[in-house]
mmCIF file of C-alpha atoms and ligand atoms in Angstrom:
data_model
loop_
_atom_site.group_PDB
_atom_site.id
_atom_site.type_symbol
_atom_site.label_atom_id
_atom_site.label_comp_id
_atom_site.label_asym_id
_atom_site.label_seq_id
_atom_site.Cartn_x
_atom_site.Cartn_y
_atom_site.Cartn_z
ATOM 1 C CA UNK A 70 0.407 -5.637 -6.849
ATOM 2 C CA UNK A 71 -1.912 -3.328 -8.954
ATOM 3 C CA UNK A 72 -1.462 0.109 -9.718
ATOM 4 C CA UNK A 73 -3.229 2.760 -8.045
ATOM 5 C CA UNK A 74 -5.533 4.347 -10.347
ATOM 6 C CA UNK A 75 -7.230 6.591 -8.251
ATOM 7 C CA UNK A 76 -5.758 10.229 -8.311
ATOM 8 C CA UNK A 77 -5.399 10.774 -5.007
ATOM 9 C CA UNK A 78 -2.122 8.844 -4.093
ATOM 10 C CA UNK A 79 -2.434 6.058 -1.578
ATOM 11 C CA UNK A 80 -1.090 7.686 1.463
ATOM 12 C CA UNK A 81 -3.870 10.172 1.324
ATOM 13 C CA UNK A 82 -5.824 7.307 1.338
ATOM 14 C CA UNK A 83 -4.148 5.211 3.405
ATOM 15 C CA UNK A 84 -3.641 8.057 5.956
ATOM 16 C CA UNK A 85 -7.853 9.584 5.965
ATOM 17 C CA UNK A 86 -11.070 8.228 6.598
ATOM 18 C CA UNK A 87 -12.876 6.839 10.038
ATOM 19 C CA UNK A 88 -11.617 5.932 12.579
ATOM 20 C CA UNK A 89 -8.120 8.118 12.504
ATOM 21 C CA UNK A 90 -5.779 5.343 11.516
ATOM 22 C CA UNK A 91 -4.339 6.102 15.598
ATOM 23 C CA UNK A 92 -6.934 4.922 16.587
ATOM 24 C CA UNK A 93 -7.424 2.317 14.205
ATOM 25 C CA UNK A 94 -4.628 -0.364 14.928
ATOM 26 C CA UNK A 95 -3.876 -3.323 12.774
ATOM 27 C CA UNK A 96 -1.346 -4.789 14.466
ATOM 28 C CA UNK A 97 0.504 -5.596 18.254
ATOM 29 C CA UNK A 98 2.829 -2.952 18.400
ATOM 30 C CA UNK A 99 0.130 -0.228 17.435
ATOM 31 C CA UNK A 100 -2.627 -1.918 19.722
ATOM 32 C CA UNK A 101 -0.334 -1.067 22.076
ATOM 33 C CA UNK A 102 -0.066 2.550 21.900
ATOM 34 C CA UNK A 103 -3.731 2.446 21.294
ATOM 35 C CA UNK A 104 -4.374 1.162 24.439
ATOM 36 C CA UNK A 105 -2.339 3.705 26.229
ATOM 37 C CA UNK A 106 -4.597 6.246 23.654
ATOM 38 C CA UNK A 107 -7.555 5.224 24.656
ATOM 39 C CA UNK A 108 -6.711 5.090 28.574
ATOM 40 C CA UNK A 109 -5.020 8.682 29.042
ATOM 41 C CA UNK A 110 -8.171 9.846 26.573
ATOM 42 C CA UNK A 111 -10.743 8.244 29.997
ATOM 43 C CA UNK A 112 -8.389 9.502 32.767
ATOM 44 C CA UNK A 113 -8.278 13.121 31.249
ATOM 45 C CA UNK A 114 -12.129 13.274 30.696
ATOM 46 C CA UNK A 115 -12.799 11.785 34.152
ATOM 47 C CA UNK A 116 -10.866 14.525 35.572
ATOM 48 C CA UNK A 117 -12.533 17.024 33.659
ATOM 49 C CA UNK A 118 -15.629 16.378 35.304
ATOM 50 C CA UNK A 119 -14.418 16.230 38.319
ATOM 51 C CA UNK A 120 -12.651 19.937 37.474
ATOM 52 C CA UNK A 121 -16.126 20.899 36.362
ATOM 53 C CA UNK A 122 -17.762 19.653 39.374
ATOM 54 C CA UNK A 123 -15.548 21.526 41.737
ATOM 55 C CA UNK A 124 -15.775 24.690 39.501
ATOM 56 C CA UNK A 125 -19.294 23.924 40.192
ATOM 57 C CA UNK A 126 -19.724 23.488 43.873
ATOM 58 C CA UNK A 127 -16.969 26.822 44.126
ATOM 59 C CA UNK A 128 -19.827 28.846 41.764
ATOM 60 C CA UNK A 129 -22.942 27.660 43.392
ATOM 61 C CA UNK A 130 -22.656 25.303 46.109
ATOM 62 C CA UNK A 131 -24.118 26.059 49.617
ATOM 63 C CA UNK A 132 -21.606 27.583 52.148
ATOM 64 C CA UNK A 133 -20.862 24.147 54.068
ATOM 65 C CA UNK A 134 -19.831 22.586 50.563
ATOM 66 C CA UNK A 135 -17.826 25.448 49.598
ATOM 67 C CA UNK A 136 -15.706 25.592 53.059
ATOM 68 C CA UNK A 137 -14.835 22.079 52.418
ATOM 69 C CA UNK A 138 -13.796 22.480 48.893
ATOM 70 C CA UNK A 139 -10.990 24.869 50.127
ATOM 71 C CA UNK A 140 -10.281 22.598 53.359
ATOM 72 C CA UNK A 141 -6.785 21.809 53.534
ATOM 73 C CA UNK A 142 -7.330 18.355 53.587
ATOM 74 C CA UNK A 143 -9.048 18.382 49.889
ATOM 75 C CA UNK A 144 -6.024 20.565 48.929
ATOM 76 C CA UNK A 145 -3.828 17.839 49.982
ATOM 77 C CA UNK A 146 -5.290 15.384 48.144
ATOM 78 C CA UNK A 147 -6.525 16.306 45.251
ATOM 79 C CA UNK A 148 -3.895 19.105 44.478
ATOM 80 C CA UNK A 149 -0.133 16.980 45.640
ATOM 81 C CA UNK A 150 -1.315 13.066 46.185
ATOM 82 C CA UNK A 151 -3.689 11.630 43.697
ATOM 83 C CA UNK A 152 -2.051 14.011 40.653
ATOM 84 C CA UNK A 153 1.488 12.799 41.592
ATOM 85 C CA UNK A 154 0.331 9.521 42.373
ATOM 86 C CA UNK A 155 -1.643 9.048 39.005
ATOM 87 C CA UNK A 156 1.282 10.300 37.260
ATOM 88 C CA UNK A 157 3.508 8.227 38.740
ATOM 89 C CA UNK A 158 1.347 4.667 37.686
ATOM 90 C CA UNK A 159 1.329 6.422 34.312
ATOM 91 C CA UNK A 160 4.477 6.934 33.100
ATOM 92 C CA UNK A 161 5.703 3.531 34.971
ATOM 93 C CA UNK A 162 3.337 1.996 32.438
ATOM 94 C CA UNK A 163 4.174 3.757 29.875
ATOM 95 C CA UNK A 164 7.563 2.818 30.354
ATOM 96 C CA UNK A 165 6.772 -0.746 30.218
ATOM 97 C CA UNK A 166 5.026 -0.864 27.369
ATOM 98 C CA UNK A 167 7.968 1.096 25.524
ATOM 99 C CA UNK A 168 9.719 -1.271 26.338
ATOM 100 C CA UNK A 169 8.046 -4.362 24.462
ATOM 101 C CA UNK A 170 8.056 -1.920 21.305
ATOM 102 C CA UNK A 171 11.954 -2.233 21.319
ATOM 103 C CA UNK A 172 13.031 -5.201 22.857
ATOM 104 C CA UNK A 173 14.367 -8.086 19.959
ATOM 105 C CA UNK A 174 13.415 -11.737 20.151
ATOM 106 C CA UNK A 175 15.779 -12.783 17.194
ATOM 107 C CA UNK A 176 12.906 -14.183 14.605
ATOM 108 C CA UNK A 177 12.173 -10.556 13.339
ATOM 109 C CA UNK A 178 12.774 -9.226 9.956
ATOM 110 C CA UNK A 179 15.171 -6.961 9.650
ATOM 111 C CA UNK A 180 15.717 -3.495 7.970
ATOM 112 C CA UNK A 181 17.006 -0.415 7.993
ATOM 113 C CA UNK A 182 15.309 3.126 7.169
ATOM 114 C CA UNK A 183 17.301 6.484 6.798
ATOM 115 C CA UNK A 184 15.997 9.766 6.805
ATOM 116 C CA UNK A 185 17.044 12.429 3.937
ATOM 117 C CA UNK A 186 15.299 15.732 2.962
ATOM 118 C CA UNK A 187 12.264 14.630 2.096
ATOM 119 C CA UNK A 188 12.170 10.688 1.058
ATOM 120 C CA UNK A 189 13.216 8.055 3.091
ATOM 121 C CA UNK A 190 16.128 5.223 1.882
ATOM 122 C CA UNK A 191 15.030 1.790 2.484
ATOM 123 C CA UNK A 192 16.922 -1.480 3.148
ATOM 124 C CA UNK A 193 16.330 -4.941 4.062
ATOM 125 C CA UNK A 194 19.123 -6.979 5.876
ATOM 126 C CA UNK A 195 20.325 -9.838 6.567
ATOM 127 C CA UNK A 196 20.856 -11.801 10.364
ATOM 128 C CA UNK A 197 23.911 -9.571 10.699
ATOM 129 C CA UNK A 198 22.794 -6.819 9.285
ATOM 130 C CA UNK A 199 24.619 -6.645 6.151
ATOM 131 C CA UNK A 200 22.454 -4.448 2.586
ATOM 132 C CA UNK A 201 20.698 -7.617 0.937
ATOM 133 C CA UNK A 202 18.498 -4.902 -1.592
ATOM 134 C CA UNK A 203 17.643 -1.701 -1.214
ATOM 135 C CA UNK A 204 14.294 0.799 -1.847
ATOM 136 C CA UNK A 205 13.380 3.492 -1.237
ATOM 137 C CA UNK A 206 9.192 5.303 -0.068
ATOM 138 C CA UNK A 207 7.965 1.521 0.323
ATOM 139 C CA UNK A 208 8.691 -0.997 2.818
ATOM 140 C CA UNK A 209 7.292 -4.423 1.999
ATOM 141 C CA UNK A 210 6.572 -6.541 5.176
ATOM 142 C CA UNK A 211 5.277 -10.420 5.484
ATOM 143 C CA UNK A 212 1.706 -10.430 7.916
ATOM 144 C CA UNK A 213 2.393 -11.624 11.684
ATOM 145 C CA UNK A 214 5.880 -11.389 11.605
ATOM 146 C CA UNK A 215 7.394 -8.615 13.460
ATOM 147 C CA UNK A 216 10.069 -6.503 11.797
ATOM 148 C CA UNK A 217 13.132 -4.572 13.503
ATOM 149 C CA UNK A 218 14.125 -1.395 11.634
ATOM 150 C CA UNK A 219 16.967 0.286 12.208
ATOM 151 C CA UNK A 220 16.379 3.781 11.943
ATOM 152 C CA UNK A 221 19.148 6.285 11.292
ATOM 153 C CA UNK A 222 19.210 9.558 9.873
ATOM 154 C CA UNK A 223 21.420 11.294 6.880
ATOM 155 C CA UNK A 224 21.263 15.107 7.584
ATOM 156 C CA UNK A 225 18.544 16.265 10.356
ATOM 157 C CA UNK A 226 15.849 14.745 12.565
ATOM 158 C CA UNK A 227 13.304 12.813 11.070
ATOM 159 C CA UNK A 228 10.351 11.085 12.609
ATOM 160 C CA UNK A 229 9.060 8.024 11.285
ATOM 161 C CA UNK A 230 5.554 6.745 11.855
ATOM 162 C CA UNK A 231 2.991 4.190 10.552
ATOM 163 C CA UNK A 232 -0.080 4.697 12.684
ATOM 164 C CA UNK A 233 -1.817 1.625 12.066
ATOM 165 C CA UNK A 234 1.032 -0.631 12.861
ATOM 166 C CA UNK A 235 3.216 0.661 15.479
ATOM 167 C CA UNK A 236 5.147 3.519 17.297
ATOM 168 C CA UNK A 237 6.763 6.504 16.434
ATOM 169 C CA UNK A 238 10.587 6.836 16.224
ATOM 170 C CA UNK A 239 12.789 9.678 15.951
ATOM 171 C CA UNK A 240 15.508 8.958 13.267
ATOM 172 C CA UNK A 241 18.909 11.454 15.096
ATOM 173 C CA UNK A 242 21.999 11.939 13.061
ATOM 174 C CA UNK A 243 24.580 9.772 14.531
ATOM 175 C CA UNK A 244 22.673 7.604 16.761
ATOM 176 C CA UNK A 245 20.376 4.499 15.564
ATOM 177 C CA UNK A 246 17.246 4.069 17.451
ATOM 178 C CA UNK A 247 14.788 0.910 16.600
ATOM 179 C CA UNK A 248 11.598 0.218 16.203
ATOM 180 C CA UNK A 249 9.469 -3.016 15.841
ATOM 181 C CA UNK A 250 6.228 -2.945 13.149
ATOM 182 C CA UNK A 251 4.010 -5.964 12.812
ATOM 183 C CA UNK A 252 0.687 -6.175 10.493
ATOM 184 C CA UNK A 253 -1.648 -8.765 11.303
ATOM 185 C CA UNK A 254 -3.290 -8.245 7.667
ATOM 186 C CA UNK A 255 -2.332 -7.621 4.214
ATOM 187 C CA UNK A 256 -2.577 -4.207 3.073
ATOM 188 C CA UNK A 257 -1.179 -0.697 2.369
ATOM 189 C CA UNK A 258 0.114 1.345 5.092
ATOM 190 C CA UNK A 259 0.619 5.214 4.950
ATOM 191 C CA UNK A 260 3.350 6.756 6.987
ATOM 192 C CA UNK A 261 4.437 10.082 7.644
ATOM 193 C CA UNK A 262 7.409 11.967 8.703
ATOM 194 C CA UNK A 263 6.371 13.280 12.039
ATOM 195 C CA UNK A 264 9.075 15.789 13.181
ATOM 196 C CA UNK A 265 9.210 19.124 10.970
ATOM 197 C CA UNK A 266 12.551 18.587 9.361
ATOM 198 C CA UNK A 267 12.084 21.799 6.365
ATOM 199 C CA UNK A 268 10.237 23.370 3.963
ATOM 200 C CA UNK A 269 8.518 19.891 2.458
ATOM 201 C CA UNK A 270 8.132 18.383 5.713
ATOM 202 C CA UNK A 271 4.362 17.389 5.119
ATOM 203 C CA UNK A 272 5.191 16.089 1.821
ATOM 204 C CA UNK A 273 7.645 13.164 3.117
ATOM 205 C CA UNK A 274 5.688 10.626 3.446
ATOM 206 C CA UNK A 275 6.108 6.643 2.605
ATOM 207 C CA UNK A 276 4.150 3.545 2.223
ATOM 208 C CA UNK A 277 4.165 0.060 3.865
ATOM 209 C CA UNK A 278 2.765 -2.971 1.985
ATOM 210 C CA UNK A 279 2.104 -5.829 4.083
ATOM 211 C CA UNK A 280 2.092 -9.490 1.983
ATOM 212 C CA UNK A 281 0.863 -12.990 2.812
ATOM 213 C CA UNK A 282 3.962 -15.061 3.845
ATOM 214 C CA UNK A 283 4.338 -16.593 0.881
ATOM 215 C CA UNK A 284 3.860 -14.173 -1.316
ATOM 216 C CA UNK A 285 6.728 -12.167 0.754
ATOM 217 C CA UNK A 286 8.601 -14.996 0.074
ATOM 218 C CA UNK A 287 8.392 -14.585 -3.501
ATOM 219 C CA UNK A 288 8.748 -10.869 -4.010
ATOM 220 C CA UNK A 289 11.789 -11.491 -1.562
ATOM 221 C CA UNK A 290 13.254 -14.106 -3.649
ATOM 222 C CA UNK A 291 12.630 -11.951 -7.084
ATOM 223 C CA UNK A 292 14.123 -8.827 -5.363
ATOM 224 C CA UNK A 293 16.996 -10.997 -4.684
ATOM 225 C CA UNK A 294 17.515 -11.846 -7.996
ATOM 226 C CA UNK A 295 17.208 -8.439 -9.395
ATOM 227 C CA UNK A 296 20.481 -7.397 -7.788
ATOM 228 C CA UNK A 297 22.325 -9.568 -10.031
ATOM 229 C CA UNK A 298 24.179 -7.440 -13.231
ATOM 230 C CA UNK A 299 21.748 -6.838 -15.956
ATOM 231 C CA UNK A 300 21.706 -6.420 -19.583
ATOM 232 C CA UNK A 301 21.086 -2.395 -20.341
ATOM 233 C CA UNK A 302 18.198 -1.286 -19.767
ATOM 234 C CA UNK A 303 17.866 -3.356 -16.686
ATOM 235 C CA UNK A 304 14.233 -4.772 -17.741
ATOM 236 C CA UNK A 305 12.700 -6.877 -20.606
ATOM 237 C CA UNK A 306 10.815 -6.684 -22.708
ATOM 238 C CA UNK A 307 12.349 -3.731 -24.204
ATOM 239 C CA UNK A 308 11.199 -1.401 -26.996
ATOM 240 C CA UNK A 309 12.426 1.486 -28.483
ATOM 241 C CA UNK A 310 10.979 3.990 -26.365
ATOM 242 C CA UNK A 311 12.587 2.536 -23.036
ATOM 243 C CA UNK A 312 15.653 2.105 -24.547
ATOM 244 C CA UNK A 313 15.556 5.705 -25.476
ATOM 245 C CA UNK A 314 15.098 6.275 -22.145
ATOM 246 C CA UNK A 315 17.611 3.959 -20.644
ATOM 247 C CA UNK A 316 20.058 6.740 -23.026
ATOM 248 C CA UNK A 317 18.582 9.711 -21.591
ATOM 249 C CA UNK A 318 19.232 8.569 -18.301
ATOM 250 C CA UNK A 319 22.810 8.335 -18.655
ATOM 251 C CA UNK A 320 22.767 11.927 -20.924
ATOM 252 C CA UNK A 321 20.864 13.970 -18.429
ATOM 253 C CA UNK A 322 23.299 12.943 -15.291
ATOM 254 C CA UNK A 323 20.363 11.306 -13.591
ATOM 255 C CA UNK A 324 23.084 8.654 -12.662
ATOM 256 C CA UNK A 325 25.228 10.869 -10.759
ATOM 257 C CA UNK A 326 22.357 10.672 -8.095
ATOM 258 C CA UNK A 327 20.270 7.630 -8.488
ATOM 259 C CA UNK A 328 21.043 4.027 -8.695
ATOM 260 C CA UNK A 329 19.852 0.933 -10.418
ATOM 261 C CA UNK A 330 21.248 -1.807 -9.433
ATOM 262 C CA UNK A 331 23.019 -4.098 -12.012
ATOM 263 C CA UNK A 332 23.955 -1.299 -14.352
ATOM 264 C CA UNK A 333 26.263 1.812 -14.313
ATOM 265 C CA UNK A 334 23.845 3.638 -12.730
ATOM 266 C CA UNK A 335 25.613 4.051 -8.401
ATOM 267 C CA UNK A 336 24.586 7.381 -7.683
ATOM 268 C CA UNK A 337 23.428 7.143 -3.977
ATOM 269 C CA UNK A 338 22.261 10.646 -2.795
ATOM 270 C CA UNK A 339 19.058 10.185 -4.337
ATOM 271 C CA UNK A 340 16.218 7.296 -3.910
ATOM 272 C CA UNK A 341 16.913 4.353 -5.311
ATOM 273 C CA UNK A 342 14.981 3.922 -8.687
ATOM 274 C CA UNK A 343 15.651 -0.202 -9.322
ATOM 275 C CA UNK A 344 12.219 -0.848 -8.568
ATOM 276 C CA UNK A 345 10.363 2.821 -9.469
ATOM 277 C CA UNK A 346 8.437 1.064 -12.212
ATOM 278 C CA UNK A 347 6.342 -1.223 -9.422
ATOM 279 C CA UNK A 348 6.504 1.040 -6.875
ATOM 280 C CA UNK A 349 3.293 2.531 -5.501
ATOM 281 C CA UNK A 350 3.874 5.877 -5.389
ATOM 282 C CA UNK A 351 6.039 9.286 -6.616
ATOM 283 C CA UNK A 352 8.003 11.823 -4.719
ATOM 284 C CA UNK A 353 8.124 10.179 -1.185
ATOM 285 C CA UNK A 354 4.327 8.865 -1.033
ATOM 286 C CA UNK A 355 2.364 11.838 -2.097
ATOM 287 C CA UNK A 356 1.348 11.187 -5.827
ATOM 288 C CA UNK A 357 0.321 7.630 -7.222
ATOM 289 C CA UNK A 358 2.903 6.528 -9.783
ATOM 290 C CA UNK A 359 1.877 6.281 -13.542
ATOM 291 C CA UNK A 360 3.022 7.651 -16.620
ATOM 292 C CA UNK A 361 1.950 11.274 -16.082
ATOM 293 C CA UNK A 362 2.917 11.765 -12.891
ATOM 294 C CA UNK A 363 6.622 10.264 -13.265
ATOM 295 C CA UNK A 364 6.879 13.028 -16.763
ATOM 296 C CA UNK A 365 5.396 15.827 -14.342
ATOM 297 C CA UNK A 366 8.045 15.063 -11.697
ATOM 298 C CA UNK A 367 10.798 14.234 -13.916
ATOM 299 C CA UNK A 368 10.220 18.136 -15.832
ATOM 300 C CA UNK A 369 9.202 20.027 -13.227
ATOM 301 C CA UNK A 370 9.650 18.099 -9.081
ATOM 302 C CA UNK A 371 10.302 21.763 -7.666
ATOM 303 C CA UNK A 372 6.703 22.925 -8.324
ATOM 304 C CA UNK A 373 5.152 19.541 -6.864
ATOM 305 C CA UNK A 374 7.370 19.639 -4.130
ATOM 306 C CA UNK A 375 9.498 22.511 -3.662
ATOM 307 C CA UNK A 376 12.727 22.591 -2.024
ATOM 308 C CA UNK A 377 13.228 18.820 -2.853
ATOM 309 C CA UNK A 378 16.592 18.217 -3.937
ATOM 310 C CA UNK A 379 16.061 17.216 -7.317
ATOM 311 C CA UNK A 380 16.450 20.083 -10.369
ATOM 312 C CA UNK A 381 13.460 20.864 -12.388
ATOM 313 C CA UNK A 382 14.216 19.346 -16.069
ATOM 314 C CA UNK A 383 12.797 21.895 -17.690
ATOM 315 C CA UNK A 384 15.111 21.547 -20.467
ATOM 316 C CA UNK A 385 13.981 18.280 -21.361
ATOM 317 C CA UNK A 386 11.163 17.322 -24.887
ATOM 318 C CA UNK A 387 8.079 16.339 -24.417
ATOM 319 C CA UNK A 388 9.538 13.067 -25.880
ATOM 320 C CA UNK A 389 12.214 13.423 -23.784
ATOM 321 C CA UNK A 390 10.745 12.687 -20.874
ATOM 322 C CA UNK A 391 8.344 9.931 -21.989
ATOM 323 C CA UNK A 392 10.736 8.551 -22.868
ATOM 324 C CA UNK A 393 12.927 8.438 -19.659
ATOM 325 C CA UNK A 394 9.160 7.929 -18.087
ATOM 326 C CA UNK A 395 9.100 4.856 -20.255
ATOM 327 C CA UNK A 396 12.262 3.650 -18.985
ATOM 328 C CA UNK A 397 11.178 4.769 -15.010
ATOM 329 C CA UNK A 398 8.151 2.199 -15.645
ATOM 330 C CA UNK A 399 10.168 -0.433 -16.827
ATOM 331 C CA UNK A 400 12.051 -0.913 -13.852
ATOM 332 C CA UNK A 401 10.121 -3.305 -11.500
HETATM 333 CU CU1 LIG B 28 11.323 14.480 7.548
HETATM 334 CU CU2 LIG B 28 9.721 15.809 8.613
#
């Protein structure tokens, strides 16, 4: 996967242009709420005319017109029996088509995604559910196969949404609700938290990276493999500067909230950083990842995204922290 290089980060990019990515689904699940879009957006400008049309003939129609537009009969109608009846077809097929958004066939991938102020903790699982590697901002999904997440949240109510490829879900503390995603084509998805949860609400968002099969397959199978205890610092080839880092890392107390798996480094109430070095962006999907941005966010995180829960460095040298940048884009 390349590196952005643009210097807009790829959820803004993934998330603007024409048509809104609502409307713009590239998958089942989304097509789905699409096509309830795209019906309730005909149905509510139909009866806008019709609303305009009566306001019309009430205005300036002749008296005859005007007597019948108050009748009780039209009243009937128009004001108890067609709006309760159209309601009523609505929401049963709304309902319905909920329903295929949830229900699990047993082929799916499966993961789980937890909410946290403001990043999102990402995991895939196995058939019963059980942590085979963890993540965190980036999901990466196989095309055409549908994936289950689990969706749970750590302190308030999140809402997690990828427009292009399915629903939205509420993630409520103490309850896990599900929701199926499915891309028919490779790509990168931007998602957003879509239920004001604090201060950096608009800044929590994520991407999702769909893959060929096989190439899934692969970065599945190397993921896999990465769990496995590794020699400090976690990633060759190593030079000095990374190794410097590696140091720092363990100096600074950046291990008493991050973890990398295979080392020392457990520290679970931050994101994940075993695979910061390849992933796509910084701080929860809103700046692209490279060596600048990881030494701005490592110094200073409060001023790019304040109220986060990570401490401004500002103690740290220049060399300091490209150093522990170094070591950050090691890990793949
Ligand atoms: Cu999390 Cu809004």
């Amino acid at each position: 996967m390349s590196q952005p290089t643009s210097s807009r980060s790829n959820l803004a990019e993934a998330l603007s242009g024409w048509p809104p990515p609502v409307l713009d689904p590239h998958g089942p699940f989304s097509n789905t709420v699409t096509s309830l879009t795209w019906v309730l957006i005909a149905l509510v400008t139909l009866i806008f005319a019709l609303v305009c049309a009566a306001l019309w003939v009430a205005l300036y129609g002749s008296d005859t017109l005007r007597a019948r537009l108050g009748g009780e009969g039209v009243v009937k109608w128009f004001g108890l029996v067609v709006p309760a009846g159209v309601l009523f077809l609505l929401l049963a097929w709304g309902l319905t088509l909920a329903a295929g958004l949830t229900t699990i066939q047993g082929d799916e991938l499966r993961m789980r995604v937890s909410g946290n102020i403001y990043w999102w903790r990402v995991s895939y699982l196995d058939a019963a559910g059980k942590e085979l590697h963890a993540d965190a901002n980036e999901l990466h999904i196989p095309v055409g196969r549908p994936v289950v997440i689990d969706m749970v949240s750590e302190d308030v109510i999140h809402s997690f949404w990828v427009p292009k490829l399915g629903g939205k879900m509420d993630m409520i503390p103490g309850r896990t609700n599900r929701l199926k995603l499915q891309a028919d084509r490779a790509g990168v998805y931007g998602g957003q938290c879509a239920e004001f949860c604090g201060g950096a609400h608009s800044l929590m968002g994520f991407v999702v990276v769909a893959h060929e099969p096989e190439d899934w397959q692969r970065w599945n199978a190397a993921r896999l493999a990465r769990q496995q205890p590794q020699p400090a610092p976690a990633a060759a080839p190593v030079d000095d500067e990374v190794l410097r880092g590696s140091r720092l890392f363990g100096e600074a107390g950046c291990a008493a909230c991050h973890r990398i798996a295979g080392t020392s480094a457990q520290g679970l109430s931050g994101p994940d950083l075993t695979h910061i070095g390849s992933r796509q962006s910084l701080g929860a999907g809103i700046l692209p990842n490279h060596r600048g941005t990881l030494i701005g966010w490592i110094g200073d995180s409060q001023s790019i995204k304040p109220n986060n829960r990570m401490p401004a460095y500002r103690s740290l040298q220049a060399a300091e922290l490209h150093a522990l940048a170094a070591y950050m884009e090691s890990l793949k």
